[in-house]
Short mmCIF file of N, CA and C in Angstrom, two decimals:
data_model
loop_
_atom_site.label_atom_id
_atom_site.label_comp_id
_atom_site.label_asym_id
_atom_site.label_seq_id
_atom_site.Cartn_x
_atom_site.Cartn_y
_atom_site.Cartn_z
N MET A 7 16.11 -28.47 7.48
CA MET A 7 15.22 -27.65 6.68
C MET A 7 15.89 -25.99 7.01
N ASN A 8 16.37 -25.44 5.49
CA ASN A 8 16.82 -24.15 5.60
C ASN A 8 15.85 -23.10 6.18
N SER A 9 16.35 -22.08 6.16
CA SER A 9 15.61 -20.65 6.73
C SER A 9 14.81 -20.32 5.76
N LYS A 10 14.82 -20.59 4.27
CA LYS A 10 13.78 -20.44 3.16
C LYS A 10 12.50 -21.31 3.77
N GLU A 11 13.05 -22.51 3.75
CA GLU A 11 12.27 -23.64 3.84
C GLU A 11 11.00 -23.44 5.07
N LEU A 12 11.62 -23.18 5.87
CA LEU A 12 11.18 -22.55 7.38
C LEU A 12 10.18 -21.73 7.20
N ALA A 13 11.03 -20.30 6.87
CA ALA A 13 9.58 -19.15 6.40
C ALA A 13 8.65 -19.49 5.73
N LEU A 14 8.53 -19.94 4.42
CA LEU A 14 7.63 -20.72 3.77
C LEU A 14 6.33 -21.65 4.15
N SER A 15 7.28 -22.68 5.05
CA SER A 15 6.48 -23.52 5.97
C SER A 15 5.64 -22.67 7.47
N ILE A 16 6.32 -21.33 7.58
CA ILE A 16 5.38 -21.03 8.78
C ILE A 16 4.26 -20.14 8.15
N ALA A 17 4.60 -20.24 7.25
CA ALA A 17 3.57 -18.80 6.11
C ALA A 17 2.32 -19.87 6.07
N ARG A 18 2.77 -20.93 5.56
CA ARG A 18 1.75 -21.71 5.05
C ARG A 18 0.88 -22.39 6.26
N PHE A 19 1.69 -22.77 7.39
CA PHE A 19 0.62 -22.81 8.52
C PHE A 19 0.13 -21.73 8.63
N LEU A 20 0.39 -20.70 9.02
CA LEU A 20 -0.31 -19.66 9.73
C LEU A 20 -1.87 -19.32 8.45
N ASP A 21 -1.21 -19.15 7.36
CA ASP A 21 -2.42 -19.35 6.56
C ASP A 21 -3.70 -20.18 6.66
N SER A 22 -3.27 -21.40 7.08
CA SER A 22 -4.10 -22.43 7.25
C SER A 22 -4.92 -22.42 8.61
N LYS A 23 -4.56 -21.55 9.68
CA LYS A 23 -5.24 -21.05 10.95
C LYS A 23 -5.79 -19.50 10.66
N LYS A 24 -6.29 -19.14 9.44
CA LYS A 24 -6.73 -18.17 9.08
C LYS A 24 -6.15 -16.60 9.27
N ALA A 25 -4.61 -16.39 9.57
CA ALA A 25 -3.73 -15.30 9.42
C ALA A 25 -4.34 -14.79 7.96
N THR A 26 -4.22 -13.54 7.81
CA THR A 26 -4.33 -12.88 6.69
C THR A 26 -3.10 -11.99 6.53
N ASP A 27 -3.24 -11.48 5.26
CA ASP A 27 -2.28 -10.33 4.57
C ASP A 27 -0.63 -11.09 4.71
N LEU A 28 -0.73 -12.01 4.64
CA LEU A 28 0.64 -12.86 4.87
C LEU A 28 1.85 -12.23 3.73
N GLU A 29 3.36 -12.31 4.30
CA GLU A 29 4.13 -12.11 3.83
C GLU A 29 5.50 -12.97 3.97
N VAL A 30 6.57 -13.06 3.16
CA VAL A 30 7.85 -13.96 3.36
C VAL A 30 9.05 -12.72 2.93
N ILE A 31 8.89 -11.81 3.67
CA ILE A 31 10.26 -10.81 3.13
C ILE A 31 11.46 -10.97 3.50
N GLN A 32 12.48 -11.16 2.28
CA GLN A 32 13.67 -11.57 2.21
C GLN A 32 14.62 -10.51 3.07
N ILE A 33 14.85 -10.24 4.30
CA ILE A 33 15.54 -9.13 5.03
C ILE A 33 17.33 -9.67 4.74
N GLY A 34 17.65 -10.86 4.79
CA GLY A 34 18.85 -11.27 4.76
C GLY A 34 20.59 -10.26 4.18
N GLU A 35 20.13 -9.78 3.26
CA GLU A 35 20.81 -9.15 2.18
C GLU A 35 20.54 -7.21 3.06
N LEU A 36 19.65 -6.88 3.67
CA LEU A 36 19.45 -5.38 4.17
C LEU A 36 20.14 -5.46 5.93
N THR A 37 19.93 -6.73 6.49
CA THR A 37 20.25 -6.73 7.51
C THR A 37 20.81 -8.13 8.21
N THR A 38 21.38 -8.19 9.54
CA THR A 38 22.30 -8.76 9.97
C THR A 38 21.20 -9.75 11.20
N ILE A 39 19.81 -9.40 11.68
CA ILE A 39 19.27 -9.71 12.53
C ILE A 39 18.59 -11.47 12.13
N GLY A 40 18.77 -11.44 10.44
CA GLY A 40 17.77 -12.58 10.13
C GLY A 40 17.85 -12.71 8.86
N ASP A 41 17.34 -13.80 8.10
CA ASP A 41 17.32 -14.21 6.52
C ASP A 41 15.91 -13.50 6.51
N TYR A 42 14.77 -13.90 7.22
CA TYR A 42 13.55 -13.82 6.31
C TYR A 42 12.44 -13.16 7.62
N PHE A 43 11.25 -12.27 7.53
CA PHE A 43 10.14 -12.06 8.33
C PHE A 43 9.60 -12.74 7.62
N VAL A 44 8.52 -13.08 8.56
CA VAL A 44 7.16 -14.02 8.15
C VAL A 44 6.15 -13.07 8.64
N VAL A 45 5.24 -12.19 8.21
CA VAL A 45 4.10 -11.49 8.70
C VAL A 45 3.07 -11.49 8.17
N ALA A 46 1.94 -11.81 9.58
CA ALA A 46 0.87 -12.15 9.43
C ALA A 46 0.11 -11.04 10.15
N THR A 47 -1.26 -11.15 9.40
CA THR A 47 -2.30 -10.29 10.14
C THR A 47 -3.31 -11.26 10.73
N ALA A 48 -4.31 -10.54 12.15
CA ALA A 48 -5.40 -11.29 12.43
C ALA A 48 -6.14 -10.35 13.13
N GLY A 49 -7.37 -10.65 12.70
CA GLY A 49 -8.60 -9.72 12.85
C GLY A 49 -9.24 -9.37 14.44
N ASN A 50 -8.43 -9.81 15.15
CA ASN A 50 -8.54 -9.54 16.82
C ASN A 50 -7.44 -10.17 17.58
N THR A 51 -7.50 -9.88 18.86
CA THR A 51 -6.55 -10.01 19.56
C THR A 51 -6.50 -11.63 20.10
N THR A 52 -7.46 -12.40 20.38
CA THR A 52 -7.90 -13.43 20.43
C THR A 52 -7.16 -14.57 19.27
N LEU A 53 -7.16 -14.05 17.88
CA LEU A 53 -6.58 -15.03 16.96
C LEU A 53 -4.98 -14.50 16.83
N VAL A 54 -4.62 -13.78 17.28
CA VAL A 54 -2.98 -13.17 17.35
C VAL A 54 -2.52 -14.25 18.32
N LYS A 55 -3.03 -14.20 19.63
CA LYS A 55 -2.50 -15.28 20.50
C LYS A 55 -2.55 -16.60 20.14
N SER A 56 -3.89 -16.54 19.45
CA SER A 56 -3.85 -18.58 19.41
C SER A 56 -3.01 -18.67 17.63
N LEU A 57 -3.05 -18.06 17.27
CA LEU A 57 -1.75 -18.05 16.29
C LEU A 57 -0.19 -18.12 16.87
N CYS A 58 -0.10 -17.23 17.47
CA CYS A 58 1.07 -17.42 18.11
C CYS A 58 1.44 -18.91 18.94
N GLU A 59 0.58 -19.31 19.80
CA GLU A 59 0.43 -20.48 20.49
C GLU A 59 0.43 -22.10 19.43
N ASP A 60 -0.66 -21.69 18.76
CA ASP A 60 -0.55 -22.45 17.55
C ASP A 60 0.80 -22.97 16.72
N LEU A 61 1.44 -22.20 16.66
CA LEU A 61 2.57 -21.96 15.73
C LEU A 61 3.58 -22.33 16.41
N ASP A 62 3.65 -21.88 17.74
CA ASP A 62 4.75 -22.51 18.55
C ASP A 62 4.85 -24.16 19.13
N GLU A 63 3.24 -24.52 19.35
CA GLU A 63 3.22 -26.06 19.47
C GLU A 63 3.68 -26.71 17.78
N TYR A 64 3.32 -25.81 16.66
CA TYR A 64 3.62 -27.18 15.26
C TYR A 64 5.30 -26.87 15.06
N LEU A 65 5.71 -25.93 15.70
CA LEU A 65 7.31 -26.04 15.43
C LEU A 65 7.88 -26.48 16.63
N GLY A 66 7.36 -26.84 17.74
CA GLY A 66 7.76 -27.54 18.86
C GLY A 66 7.80 -29.03 18.68
N ARG A 67 6.85 -29.20 17.80
CA ARG A 67 6.48 -30.99 17.49
C ARG A 67 7.56 -31.21 16.73
N GLN A 68 8.34 -30.55 16.07
CA GLN A 68 9.39 -30.51 15.07
C GLN A 68 10.87 -30.44 15.47
N GLY A 69 10.48 -29.66 16.85
CA GLY A 69 12.31 -29.86 17.44
C GLY A 69 12.44 -28.30 17.15
N ILE A 70 11.57 -27.58 16.92
CA ILE A 70 12.18 -25.82 16.53
C ILE A 70 11.26 -25.35 17.85
N GLU A 71 12.27 -24.71 18.35
CA GLU A 71 12.13 -23.84 19.36
C GLU A 71 12.52 -22.37 19.33
N PRO A 72 11.77 -21.18 19.95
CA PRO A 72 11.96 -20.20 19.30
C PRO A 72 13.26 -19.94 20.76
N LYS A 73 13.75 -18.49 20.12
CA LYS A 73 14.82 -17.74 20.98
C LYS A 73 14.39 -17.09 21.91
N ARG A 74 13.01 -16.42 21.70
CA ARG A 74 12.09 -15.67 22.18
C ARG A 74 11.07 -15.16 21.36
N ILE A 75 10.13 -15.29 22.78
CA ILE A 75 8.68 -14.80 21.86
C ILE A 75 8.72 -13.51 23.11
N GLU A 76 7.73 -12.38 22.17
CA GLU A 76 7.80 -10.97 22.82
C GLU A 76 6.38 -10.41 22.17
N GLY A 77 5.55 -9.94 23.33
CA GLY A 77 4.14 -9.39 23.15
C GLY A 77 3.18 -10.46 23.40
N ARG A 78 3.04 -11.22 23.74
CA ARG A 78 1.88 -12.07 24.30
C ARG A 78 1.15 -11.62 25.21
N SER A 79 1.39 -10.88 26.03
CA SER A 79 0.33 -10.21 27.24
C SER A 79 -0.40 -9.41 26.50
N SER A 80 0.20 -8.26 25.50
CA SER A 80 -0.94 -7.45 25.03
C SER A 80 -1.47 -7.89 23.86
N ALA A 81 -0.74 -9.02 23.30
CA ALA A 81 -1.52 -9.73 21.80
C ALA A 81 -2.02 -8.38 20.77
N GLN A 82 -1.17 -7.34 20.86
CA GLN A 82 -1.32 -6.57 19.54
C GLN A 82 -0.23 -6.65 18.46
N TRP A 83 1.28 -7.08 18.75
CA TRP A 83 1.88 -7.29 17.75
C TRP A 83 3.25 -8.63 18.62
N ILE A 84 2.66 -9.74 18.21
CA ILE A 84 3.50 -10.71 18.46
C ILE A 84 4.76 -10.88 17.73
N LEU A 85 6.05 -11.05 18.34
CA LEU A 85 7.46 -11.34 17.51
C LEU A 85 7.94 -12.73 17.84
N MET A 86 8.09 -13.58 16.93
CA MET A 86 8.22 -14.70 17.73
C MET A 86 9.72 -15.01 16.92
N ASP A 87 10.90 -15.15 17.42
CA ASP A 87 12.21 -15.19 17.22
C ASP A 87 12.91 -16.84 16.77
N TYR A 88 12.92 -16.77 15.72
CA TYR A 88 13.41 -18.37 15.30
C TYR A 88 14.87 -18.29 14.96
N ARG A 89 15.52 -17.50 15.12
CA ARG A 89 17.26 -16.81 14.52
C ARG A 89 17.00 -16.29 13.44
N ASP A 90 17.19 -17.30 12.36
CA ASP A 90 16.97 -16.63 10.70
C ASP A 90 15.98 -16.33 10.64
N VAL A 91 14.24 -16.63 11.19
CA VAL A 91 13.55 -16.53 10.45
C VAL A 91 12.50 -15.72 11.70
N ILE A 92 12.14 -14.65 11.70
CA ILE A 92 11.53 -13.70 12.72
C ILE A 92 10.01 -13.53 12.09
N VAL A 93 9.01 -14.13 13.04
CA VAL A 93 7.78 -13.89 12.63
C VAL A 93 7.22 -12.97 13.82
N HIS A 94 6.10 -12.24 12.77
CA HIS A 94 5.53 -11.19 13.28
C HIS A 94 4.15 -11.49 13.33
N ILE A 95 2.90 -11.43 14.11
CA ILE A 95 1.83 -11.45 14.26
C ILE A 95 1.33 -10.27 14.73
N PHE A 96 0.42 -9.54 13.78
CA PHE A 96 -0.27 -8.23 14.21
C PHE A 96 -1.41 -8.18 14.06
N TYR A 97 -1.87 -7.38 15.49
CA TYR A 97 -3.39 -7.22 15.23
C TYR A 97 -3.54 -6.35 14.16
N SER A 98 -4.66 -6.26 13.24
CA SER A 98 -4.53 -5.63 12.02
C SER A 98 -4.74 -4.18 11.93
N GLU A 99 -4.89 -3.19 13.03
CA GLU A 99 -4.95 -1.88 13.52
C GLU A 99 -3.43 -1.52 13.75
N THR A 100 -2.73 -2.46 14.51
CA THR A 100 -1.63 -2.50 14.97
C THR A 100 -0.36 -2.72 13.67
N ARG A 101 -0.85 -3.43 13.05
CA ARG A 101 0.09 -3.47 11.55
C ARG A 101 -0.16 -2.45 10.74
N ASP A 102 -1.13 -2.04 10.87
CA ASP A 102 -1.32 -0.45 10.03
C ASP A 102 -0.53 0.65 10.50
N PHE A 103 -0.90 0.57 11.81
CA PHE A 103 0.11 1.73 12.66
C PHE A 103 1.60 1.58 12.26
N TYR A 104 1.93 0.54 12.69
CA TYR A 104 3.45 0.21 12.53
C TYR A 104 3.77 0.40 10.92
N SER A 105 3.38 -0.01 9.90
CA SER A 105 3.66 -0.10 8.39
C SER A 105 4.76 -0.99 8.38
N ILE A 106 4.95 -1.99 8.99
CA ILE A 106 6.24 -2.73 8.48
C ILE A 106 6.32 -2.96 7.12
N ASP A 107 5.23 -3.13 6.54
CA ASP A 107 5.98 -3.38 4.73
C ASP A 107 5.98 -1.97 4.20
N ARG A 108 6.02 -1.15 4.77
CA ARG A 108 6.63 0.18 4.08
C ARG A 108 8.23 0.12 4.84
N VAL A 109 8.33 0.10 6.04
CA VAL A 109 9.43 0.23 6.10
C VAL A 109 10.58 -1.01 5.63
N TRP A 110 10.18 -1.79 5.45
CA TRP A 110 10.53 -3.07 4.66
C TRP A 110 10.48 -3.05 3.19
N ALA A 111 10.10 -1.84 2.65
CA ALA A 111 9.39 -1.93 1.29
C ALA A 111 10.53 -2.46 0.10
N ASP A 112 12.10 -2.15 0.70
CA ASP A 112 12.78 -2.01 -0.20
C ASP A 112 13.28 -3.98 -0.32
N ALA A 113 12.65 -4.53 0.79
CA ALA A 113 13.44 -5.89 0.69
C ALA A 113 12.51 -7.07 -0.16
N PRO A 114 12.79 -7.88 -1.28
CA PRO A 114 12.27 -8.54 -2.23
C PRO A 114 10.96 -9.53 -0.82
N ARG A 115 10.19 -9.91 -1.73
CA ARG A 115 8.69 -10.94 -1.14
C ARG A 115 9.26 -12.35 -2.02
N LEU A 116 9.17 -12.95 -0.91
CA LEU A 116 8.96 -14.39 -1.54
C LEU A 116 7.36 -14.64 -2.12
N PRO A 117 7.45 -15.41 -3.47
CA PRO A 117 5.99 -15.73 -3.71
C PRO A 117 5.50 -16.71 -2.93
N LEU A 118 4.09 -16.41 -2.61
CA LEU A 118 3.66 -17.56 -1.82
C LEU A 118 2.49 -18.63 -2.42
N ASP A 119 2.42 -19.79 -2.35
CA ASP A 119 1.54 -20.66 -2.95
C ASP A 119 0.92 -21.21 -1.37
N LEU A 120 -0.07 -20.76 -0.92
CA LEU A 120 -0.92 -20.52 0.14
C LEU A 120 -1.58 -22.24 0.07
N GLN A 121 -1.48 -23.24 0.30
CA GLN A 121 -2.66 -24.00 0.34
C GLN A 121 -2.79 -24.58 1.68
N GLY A 122 -2.30 -23.96 2.37
CA GLY A 122 -2.18 -24.34 4.21
C GLY A 122 -1.31 -25.62 4.08
N GLU A 123 -0.89 -26.03 5.73
CA GLU A 123 -0.19 -26.57 5.75
C GLU A 123 -0.50 -27.40 7.02
N GLY A 124 -1.45 -28.67 6.95
CA GLY A 124 -2.05 -29.02 8.14
C GLY A 124 -1.07 -29.59 9.42
N GLU A 125 -1.80 -29.99 10.66
CA GLU A 125 -1.32 -30.35 11.97
C GLU A 125 -0.34 -31.35 11.91
#
């Protein structure tokens, strides 16, 4: 699975788990930290943690392990680093505060066909 396929698979999975405001941002031409950001929002910190845990389990079953996960304890903003794909799961107020969408406004977005992706 290439990085684009992984990013889209992650977005579909998070959508199926009730994440909102999903975006897949192509960052590869603008930075060397990765190829894609997957950005998702959750309405409460319990859902933020749940999305992280469920995604980690889902990808782990496919043999895909994160390089690192940060922010689990506060559950305001969890960053999951899958090398070429970096996942940001935000609590809604935290996403508004950090305005990641504005910071990466020049980066193209992938169109999403969100049908959900089962376990």
